[in-house]
CSV table of C-alpha atoms and ligand atoms in Angstrom, one decimal:
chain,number,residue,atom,x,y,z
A,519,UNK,CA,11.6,7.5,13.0
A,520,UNK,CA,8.7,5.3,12.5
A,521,UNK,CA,8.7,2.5,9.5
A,522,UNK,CA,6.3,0.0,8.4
A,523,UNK,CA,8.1,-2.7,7.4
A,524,UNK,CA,6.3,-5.8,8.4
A,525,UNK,CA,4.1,-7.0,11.4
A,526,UNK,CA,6.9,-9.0,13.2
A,527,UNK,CA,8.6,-5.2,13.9
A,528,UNK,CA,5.5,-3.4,15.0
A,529,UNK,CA,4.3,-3.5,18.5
A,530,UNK,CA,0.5,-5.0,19.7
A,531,UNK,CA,0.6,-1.1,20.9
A,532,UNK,CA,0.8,0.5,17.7
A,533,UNK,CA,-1.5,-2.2,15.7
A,534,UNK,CA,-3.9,-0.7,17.6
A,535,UNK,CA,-4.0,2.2,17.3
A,536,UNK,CA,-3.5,2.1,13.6
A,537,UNK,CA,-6.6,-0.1,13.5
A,538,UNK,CA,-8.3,2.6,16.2
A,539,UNK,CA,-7.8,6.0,13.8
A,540,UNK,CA,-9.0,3.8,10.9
A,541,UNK,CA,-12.1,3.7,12.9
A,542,UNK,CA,-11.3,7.7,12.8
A,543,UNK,CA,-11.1,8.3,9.4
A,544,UNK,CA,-13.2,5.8,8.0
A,545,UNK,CA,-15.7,8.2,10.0
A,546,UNK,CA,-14.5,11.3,8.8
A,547,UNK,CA,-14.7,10.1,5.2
A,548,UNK,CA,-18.2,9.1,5.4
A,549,UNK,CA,-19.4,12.7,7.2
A,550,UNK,CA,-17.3,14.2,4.3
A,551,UNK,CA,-15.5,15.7,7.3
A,552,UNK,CA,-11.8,16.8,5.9
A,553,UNK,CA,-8.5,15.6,7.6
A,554,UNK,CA,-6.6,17.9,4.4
A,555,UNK,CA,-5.0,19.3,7.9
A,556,UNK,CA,-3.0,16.2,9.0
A,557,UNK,CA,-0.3,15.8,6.6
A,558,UNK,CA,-0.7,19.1,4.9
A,559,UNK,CA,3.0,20.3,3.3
A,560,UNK,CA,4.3,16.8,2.9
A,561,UNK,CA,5.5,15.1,0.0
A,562,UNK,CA,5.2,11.4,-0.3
A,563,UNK,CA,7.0,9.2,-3.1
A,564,UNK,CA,5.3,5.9,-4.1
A,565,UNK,CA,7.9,4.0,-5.7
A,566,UNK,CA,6.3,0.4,-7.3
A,567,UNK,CA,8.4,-1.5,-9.3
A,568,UNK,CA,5.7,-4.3,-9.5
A,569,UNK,CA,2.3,-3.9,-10.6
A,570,UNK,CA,-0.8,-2.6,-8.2
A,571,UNK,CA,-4.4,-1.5,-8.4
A,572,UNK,CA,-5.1,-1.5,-4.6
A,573,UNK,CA,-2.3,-0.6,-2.8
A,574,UNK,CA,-0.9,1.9,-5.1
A,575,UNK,CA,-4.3,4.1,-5.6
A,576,UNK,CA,-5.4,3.9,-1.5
A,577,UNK,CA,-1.7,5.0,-0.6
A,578,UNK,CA,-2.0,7.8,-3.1
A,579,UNK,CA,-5.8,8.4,-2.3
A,580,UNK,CA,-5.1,8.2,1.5
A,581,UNK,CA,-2.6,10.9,0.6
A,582,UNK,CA,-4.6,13.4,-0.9
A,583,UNK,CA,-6.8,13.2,1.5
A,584,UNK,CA,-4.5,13.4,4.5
A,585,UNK,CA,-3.6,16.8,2.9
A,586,UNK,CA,-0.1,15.3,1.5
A,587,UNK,CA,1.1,15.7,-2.0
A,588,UNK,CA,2.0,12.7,-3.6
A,589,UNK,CA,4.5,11.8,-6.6
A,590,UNK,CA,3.5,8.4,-8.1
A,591,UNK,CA,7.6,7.1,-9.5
A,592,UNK,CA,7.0,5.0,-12.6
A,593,UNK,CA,9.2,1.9,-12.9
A,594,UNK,CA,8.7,2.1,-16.7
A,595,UNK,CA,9.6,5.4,-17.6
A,596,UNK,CA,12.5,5.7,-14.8
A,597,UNK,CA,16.2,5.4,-15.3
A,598,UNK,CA,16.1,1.5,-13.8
A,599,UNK,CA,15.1,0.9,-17.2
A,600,UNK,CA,18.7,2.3,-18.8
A,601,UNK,CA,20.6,0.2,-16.5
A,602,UNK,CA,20.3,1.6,-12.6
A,603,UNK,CA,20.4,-0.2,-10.0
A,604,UNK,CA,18.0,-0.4,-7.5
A,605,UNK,CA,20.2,1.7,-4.5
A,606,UNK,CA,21.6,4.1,-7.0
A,607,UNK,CA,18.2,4.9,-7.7
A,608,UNK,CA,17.1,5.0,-3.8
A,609,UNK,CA,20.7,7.1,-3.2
A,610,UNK,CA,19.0,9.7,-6.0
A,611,UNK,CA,15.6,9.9,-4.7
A,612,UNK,CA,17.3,10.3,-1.0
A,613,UNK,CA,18.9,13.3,-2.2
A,614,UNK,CA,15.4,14.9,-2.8
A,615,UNK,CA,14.5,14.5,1.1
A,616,UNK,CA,10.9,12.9,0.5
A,617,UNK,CA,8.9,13.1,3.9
A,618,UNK,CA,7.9,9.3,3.3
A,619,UNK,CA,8.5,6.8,1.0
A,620,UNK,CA,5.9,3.8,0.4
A,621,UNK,CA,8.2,0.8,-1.7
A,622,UNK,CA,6.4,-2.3,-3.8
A,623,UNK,CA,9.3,-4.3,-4.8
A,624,UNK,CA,9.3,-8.1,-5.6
A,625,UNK,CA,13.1,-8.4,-3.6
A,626,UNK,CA,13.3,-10.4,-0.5
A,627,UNK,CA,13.4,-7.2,1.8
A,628,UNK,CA,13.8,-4.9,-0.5
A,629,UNK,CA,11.8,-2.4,2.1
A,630,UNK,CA,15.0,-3.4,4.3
A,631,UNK,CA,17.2,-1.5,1.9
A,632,UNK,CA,15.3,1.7,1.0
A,633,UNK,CA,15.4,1.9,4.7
A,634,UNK,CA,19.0,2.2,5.3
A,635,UNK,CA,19.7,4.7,2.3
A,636,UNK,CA,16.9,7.1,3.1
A,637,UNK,CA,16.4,9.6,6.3
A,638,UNK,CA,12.3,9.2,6.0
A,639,UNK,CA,9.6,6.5,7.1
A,640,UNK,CA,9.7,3.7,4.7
A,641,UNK,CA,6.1,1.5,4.2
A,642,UNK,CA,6.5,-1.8,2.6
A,643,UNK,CA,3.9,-2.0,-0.3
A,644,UNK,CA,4.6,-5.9,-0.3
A,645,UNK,CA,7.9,-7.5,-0.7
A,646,UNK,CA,8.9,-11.0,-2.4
A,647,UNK,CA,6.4,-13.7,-0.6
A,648,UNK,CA,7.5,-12.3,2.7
A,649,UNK,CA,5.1,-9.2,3.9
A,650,UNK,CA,2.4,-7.1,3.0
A,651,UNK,CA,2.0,-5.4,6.3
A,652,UNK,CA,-0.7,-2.9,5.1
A,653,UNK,CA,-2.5,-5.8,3.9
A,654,UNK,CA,-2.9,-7.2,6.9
A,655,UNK,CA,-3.5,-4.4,9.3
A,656,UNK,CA,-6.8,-3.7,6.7
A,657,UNK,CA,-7.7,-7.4,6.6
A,658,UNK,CA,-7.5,-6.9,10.2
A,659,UNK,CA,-9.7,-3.9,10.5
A,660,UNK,CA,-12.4,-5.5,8.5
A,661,UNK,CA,-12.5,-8.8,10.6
A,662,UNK,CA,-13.2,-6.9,13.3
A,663,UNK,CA,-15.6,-5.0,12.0
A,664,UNK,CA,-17.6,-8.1,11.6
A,665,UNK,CA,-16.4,-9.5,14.1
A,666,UNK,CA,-15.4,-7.4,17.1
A,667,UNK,CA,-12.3,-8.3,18.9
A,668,UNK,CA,-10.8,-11.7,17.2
A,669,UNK,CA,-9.0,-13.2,20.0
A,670,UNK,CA,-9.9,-16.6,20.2
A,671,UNK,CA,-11.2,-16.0,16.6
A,672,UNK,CA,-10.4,-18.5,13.4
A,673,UNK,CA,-9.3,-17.6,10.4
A,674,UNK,CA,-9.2,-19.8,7.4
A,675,UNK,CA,-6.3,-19.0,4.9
A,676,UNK,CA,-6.4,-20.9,1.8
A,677,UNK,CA,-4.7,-21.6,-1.3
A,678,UNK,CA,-1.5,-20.7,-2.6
A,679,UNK,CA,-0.2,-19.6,0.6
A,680,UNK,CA,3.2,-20.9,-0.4
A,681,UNK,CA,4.0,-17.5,-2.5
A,682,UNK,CA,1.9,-15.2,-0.7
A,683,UNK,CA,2.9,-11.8,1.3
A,684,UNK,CA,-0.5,-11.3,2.1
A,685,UNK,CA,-0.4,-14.6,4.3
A,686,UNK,CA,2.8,-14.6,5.7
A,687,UNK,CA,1.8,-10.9,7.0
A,688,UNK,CA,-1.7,-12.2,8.2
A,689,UNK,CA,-0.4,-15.4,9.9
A,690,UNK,CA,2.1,-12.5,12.4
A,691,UNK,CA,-0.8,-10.4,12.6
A,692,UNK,CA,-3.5,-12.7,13.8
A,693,UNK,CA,-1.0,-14.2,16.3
A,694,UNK,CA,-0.1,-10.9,17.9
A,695,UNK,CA,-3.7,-10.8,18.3
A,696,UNK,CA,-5.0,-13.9,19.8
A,697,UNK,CA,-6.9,-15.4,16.9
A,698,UNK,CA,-6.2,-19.2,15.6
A,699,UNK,CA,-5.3,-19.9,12.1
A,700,UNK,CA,-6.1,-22.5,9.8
A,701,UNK,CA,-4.1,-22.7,6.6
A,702,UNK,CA,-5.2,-24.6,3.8
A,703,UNK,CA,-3.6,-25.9,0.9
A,704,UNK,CA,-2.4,-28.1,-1.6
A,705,UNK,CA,0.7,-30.3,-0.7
A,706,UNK,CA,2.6,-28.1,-3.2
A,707,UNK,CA,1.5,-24.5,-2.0
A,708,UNK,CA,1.6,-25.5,1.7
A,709,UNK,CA,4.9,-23.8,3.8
A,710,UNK,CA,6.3,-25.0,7.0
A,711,UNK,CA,4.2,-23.8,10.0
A,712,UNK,CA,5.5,-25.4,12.4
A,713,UNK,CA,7.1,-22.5,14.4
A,714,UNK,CA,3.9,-20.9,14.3
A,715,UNK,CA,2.0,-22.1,17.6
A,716,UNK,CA,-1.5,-21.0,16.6
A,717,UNK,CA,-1.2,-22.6,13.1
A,718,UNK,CA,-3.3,-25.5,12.1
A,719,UNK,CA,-2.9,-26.9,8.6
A,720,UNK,CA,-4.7,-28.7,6.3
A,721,UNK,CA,-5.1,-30.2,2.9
A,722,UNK,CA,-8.5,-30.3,1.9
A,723,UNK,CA,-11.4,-26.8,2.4
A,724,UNK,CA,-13.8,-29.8,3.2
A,725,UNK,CA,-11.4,-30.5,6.5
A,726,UNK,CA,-9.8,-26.9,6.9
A,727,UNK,CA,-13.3,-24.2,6.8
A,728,UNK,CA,-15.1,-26.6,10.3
A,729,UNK,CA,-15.4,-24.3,13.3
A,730,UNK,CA,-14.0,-21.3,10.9
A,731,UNK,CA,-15.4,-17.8,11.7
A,732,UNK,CA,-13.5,-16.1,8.7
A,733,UNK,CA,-12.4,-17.8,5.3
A,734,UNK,CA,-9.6,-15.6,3.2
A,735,UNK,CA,-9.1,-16.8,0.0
A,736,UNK,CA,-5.6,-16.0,-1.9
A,737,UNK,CA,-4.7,-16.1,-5.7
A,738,UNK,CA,-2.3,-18.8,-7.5
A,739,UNK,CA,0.7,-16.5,-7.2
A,740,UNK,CA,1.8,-17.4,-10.7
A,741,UNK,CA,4.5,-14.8,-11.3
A,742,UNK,CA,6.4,-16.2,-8.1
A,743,UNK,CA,6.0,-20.0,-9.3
A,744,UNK,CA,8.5,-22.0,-11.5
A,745,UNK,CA,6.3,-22.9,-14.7
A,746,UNK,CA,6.2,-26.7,-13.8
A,747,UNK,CA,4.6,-25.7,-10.8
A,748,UNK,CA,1.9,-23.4,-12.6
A,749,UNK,CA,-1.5,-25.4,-11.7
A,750,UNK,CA,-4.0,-26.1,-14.3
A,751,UNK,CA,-7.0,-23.9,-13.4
A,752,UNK,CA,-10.2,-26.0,-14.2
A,753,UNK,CA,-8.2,-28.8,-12.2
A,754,UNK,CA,-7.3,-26.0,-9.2
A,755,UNK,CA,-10.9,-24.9,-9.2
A,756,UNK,CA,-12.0,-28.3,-9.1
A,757,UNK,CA,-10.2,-29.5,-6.3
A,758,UNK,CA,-9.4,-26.2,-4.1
A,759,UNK,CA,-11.9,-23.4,-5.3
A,760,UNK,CA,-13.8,-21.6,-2.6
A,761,UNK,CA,-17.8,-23.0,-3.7
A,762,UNK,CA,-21.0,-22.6,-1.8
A,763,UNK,CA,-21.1,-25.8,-0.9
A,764,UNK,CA,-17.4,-25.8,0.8
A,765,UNK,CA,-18.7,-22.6,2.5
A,766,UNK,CA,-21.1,-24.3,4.1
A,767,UNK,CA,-18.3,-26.6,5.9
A,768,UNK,CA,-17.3,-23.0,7.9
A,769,UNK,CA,-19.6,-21.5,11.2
A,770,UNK,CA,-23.1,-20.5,9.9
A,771,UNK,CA,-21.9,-16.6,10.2
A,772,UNK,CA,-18.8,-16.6,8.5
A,773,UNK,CA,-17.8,-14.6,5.8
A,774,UNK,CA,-15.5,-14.6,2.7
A,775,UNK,CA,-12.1,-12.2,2.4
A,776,UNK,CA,-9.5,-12.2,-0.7
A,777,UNK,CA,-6.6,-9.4,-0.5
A,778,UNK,CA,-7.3,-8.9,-4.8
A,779,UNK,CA,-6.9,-9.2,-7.4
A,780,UNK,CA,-9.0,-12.4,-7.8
A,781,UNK,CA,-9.0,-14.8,-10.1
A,782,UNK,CA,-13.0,-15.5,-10.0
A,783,UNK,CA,-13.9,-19.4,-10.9
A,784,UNK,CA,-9.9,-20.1,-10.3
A,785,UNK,CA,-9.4,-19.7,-6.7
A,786,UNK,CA,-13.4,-19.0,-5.3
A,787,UNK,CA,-16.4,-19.4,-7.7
A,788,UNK,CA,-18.9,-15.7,-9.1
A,789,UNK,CA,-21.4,-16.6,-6.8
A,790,UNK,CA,-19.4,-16.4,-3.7
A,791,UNK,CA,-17.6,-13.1,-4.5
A,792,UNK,CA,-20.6,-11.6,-5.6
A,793,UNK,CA,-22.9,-13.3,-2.1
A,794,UNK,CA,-24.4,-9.9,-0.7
A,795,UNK,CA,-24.1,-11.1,2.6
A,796,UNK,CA,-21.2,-13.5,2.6
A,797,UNK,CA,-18.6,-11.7,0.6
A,798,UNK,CA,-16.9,-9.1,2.4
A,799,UNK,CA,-14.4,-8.4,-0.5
A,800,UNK,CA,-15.3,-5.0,-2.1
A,801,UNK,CA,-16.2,-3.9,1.8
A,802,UNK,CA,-12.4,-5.1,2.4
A,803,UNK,CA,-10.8,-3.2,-0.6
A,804,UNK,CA,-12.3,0.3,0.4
A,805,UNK,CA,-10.9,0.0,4.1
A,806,UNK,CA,-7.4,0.0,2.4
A,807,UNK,CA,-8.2,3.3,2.4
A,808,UNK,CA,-8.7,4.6,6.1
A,809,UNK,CA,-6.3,1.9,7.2
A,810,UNK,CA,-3.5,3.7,4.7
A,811,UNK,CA,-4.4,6.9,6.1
A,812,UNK,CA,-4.2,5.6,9.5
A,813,UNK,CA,-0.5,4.4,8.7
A,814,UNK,CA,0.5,7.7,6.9
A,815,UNK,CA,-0.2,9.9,9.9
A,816,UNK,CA,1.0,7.0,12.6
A,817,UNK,CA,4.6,7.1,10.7
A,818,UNK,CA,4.8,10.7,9.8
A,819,UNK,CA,3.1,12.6,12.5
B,323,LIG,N1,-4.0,-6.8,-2.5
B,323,LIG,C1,-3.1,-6.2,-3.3
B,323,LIG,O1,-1.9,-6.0,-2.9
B,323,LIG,O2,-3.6,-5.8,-4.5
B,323,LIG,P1,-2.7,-4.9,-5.5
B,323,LIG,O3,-1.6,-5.8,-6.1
B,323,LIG,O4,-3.7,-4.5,-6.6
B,323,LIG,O5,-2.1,-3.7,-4.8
């Protein structure tokens, strides 16, 4: 039984061809060509017990169109909220025999658990700080759709990479991969790299974006920091948001990511989300949806 959750316990093998029938589908969505087919008499269960625009409407969307039928759990009208704990309510759902079950839950390995209760492919929605591995497989597919193959590649992740899923995910992924990695914080939102051997950090966008071919901004992470920690936003912006002018510091043809949501004028200023040629962020939050699909039939096919 296949299970997606995270990029250290997926092989090159797969990654690729995940990545190669998002190619696929992305396709078959634009010819209006259906793939109702693929998953057609399965029922899949998203359970999300944090909140989620994204990820929660491509998994279901990529559903539908797969052929799948899909029950969206709500955490705040479910039986969690009278006192159940999270594996009674996992033992429950078990009981129902889902054919997959996608899991957003804010638990260090949460994903982990589900797993070990359930007799159906589990796909980690995000976890804690520690993975987001649909995330990345997408962030993935768009970089190379800009930039063909990325080995040898760098990617600039900056900001608040201290609390974020989305980079610890990316940071696996871009290894297994051949591409470099600059990551660029504060002091304060700045992890340990050092077993990463294709990590560079940095402290500064002025000294992190030179000889970058890709620059992925992240959100302040708020809900995972203590309030002392929270920063002021006009002083964030100030010192750390993604400008036009600190884009300029990157290769002449690079191009701007952000996994959502975005905090605009916090963490990267209007005018670079909204650059038509620059900003590949809407382009990125649609190929959640061929990448999902791609994952669906790769883990229940
Ligand atoms: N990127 C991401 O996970 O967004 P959502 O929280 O909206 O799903």
């Amino acid at each position: 039984m296949k299970h997606l959750l995270d990029i250290q316990s997926i092989e090159v093998g797969d990654i690729h061809q995940i990545l190669s029938r998002a190619k696929d589908f992305k396709d078959a969505l634009a010819s209006g060509r259906s793939c109702e087919d693929i998953l057609s008499g399965k029922v899949i269960i998203n359970m999300f017990f944090e909140n989620s625009t994204r990820t929660l409407t491509s998994f279901q969307m990529a559903a539908y169109r797969l052929g799948a039928q899909v029950i969206n759990w709500q955490v705040s009208s479910s039986s969690t909220k009278k006192g159940e704990t999270f594996s009674d309510t996992m033992e429950c759902v078990a009981g129902y025999h889902p054919d997959a079950i996608v899991v957003r839950h804010e638990e260090f390995k949460a994903p982990y658990t589900v797993k070990k209760i359930v007799d159906c492919p589990v796909i980690n929605a995000g976890d804690s700080w520690r993975a987001h591995p649909s995330q990345a497989l997408l962030d993935v597919f768009t970089m190379q759709e800009n930039l063909g193959d990325i080995a040898g590649k760098t990617i600039a992740i900056c900001g608040d990479v201290a609390h974020s899923r989305v980079a610890s995910s990316n940071v696996e992924i871009l290894g297994k991969l051949g591409a470099r990695v600059h990551i660029v914080a504060p002091d304060s939102l700045l992890p340990n790299m050092s077993k990463h051997t294709h990590v560079e950090t940095f402290n500064s966008l002025e000294d992190g974006l030179v000889g970058c071919d890709v620059v992925m901004m992240l959100r302040n992470q708020k809900e995972r920091m203590e309030a002392a920690d929270v920063p002021d936003d006009v002083e964030y912006f100030h010192a750390f948001g993604l400008t036009q002018e600190r884009l300029a510091r990157a290769n002449e043809d690079a191009f701007v990511m952000h996994p959502g949501p975005m905090n605009r004028n916090v963490e990267i200023a209007d005018d670079v989300v909204d650059d038509p040629v620059k900003s590949k962020i809407f382009e990125q939050m649609a190929n959640g949806l061929p990448v999902r699909m791609a994952i669906f039939e790769w883990a229940l096919k």
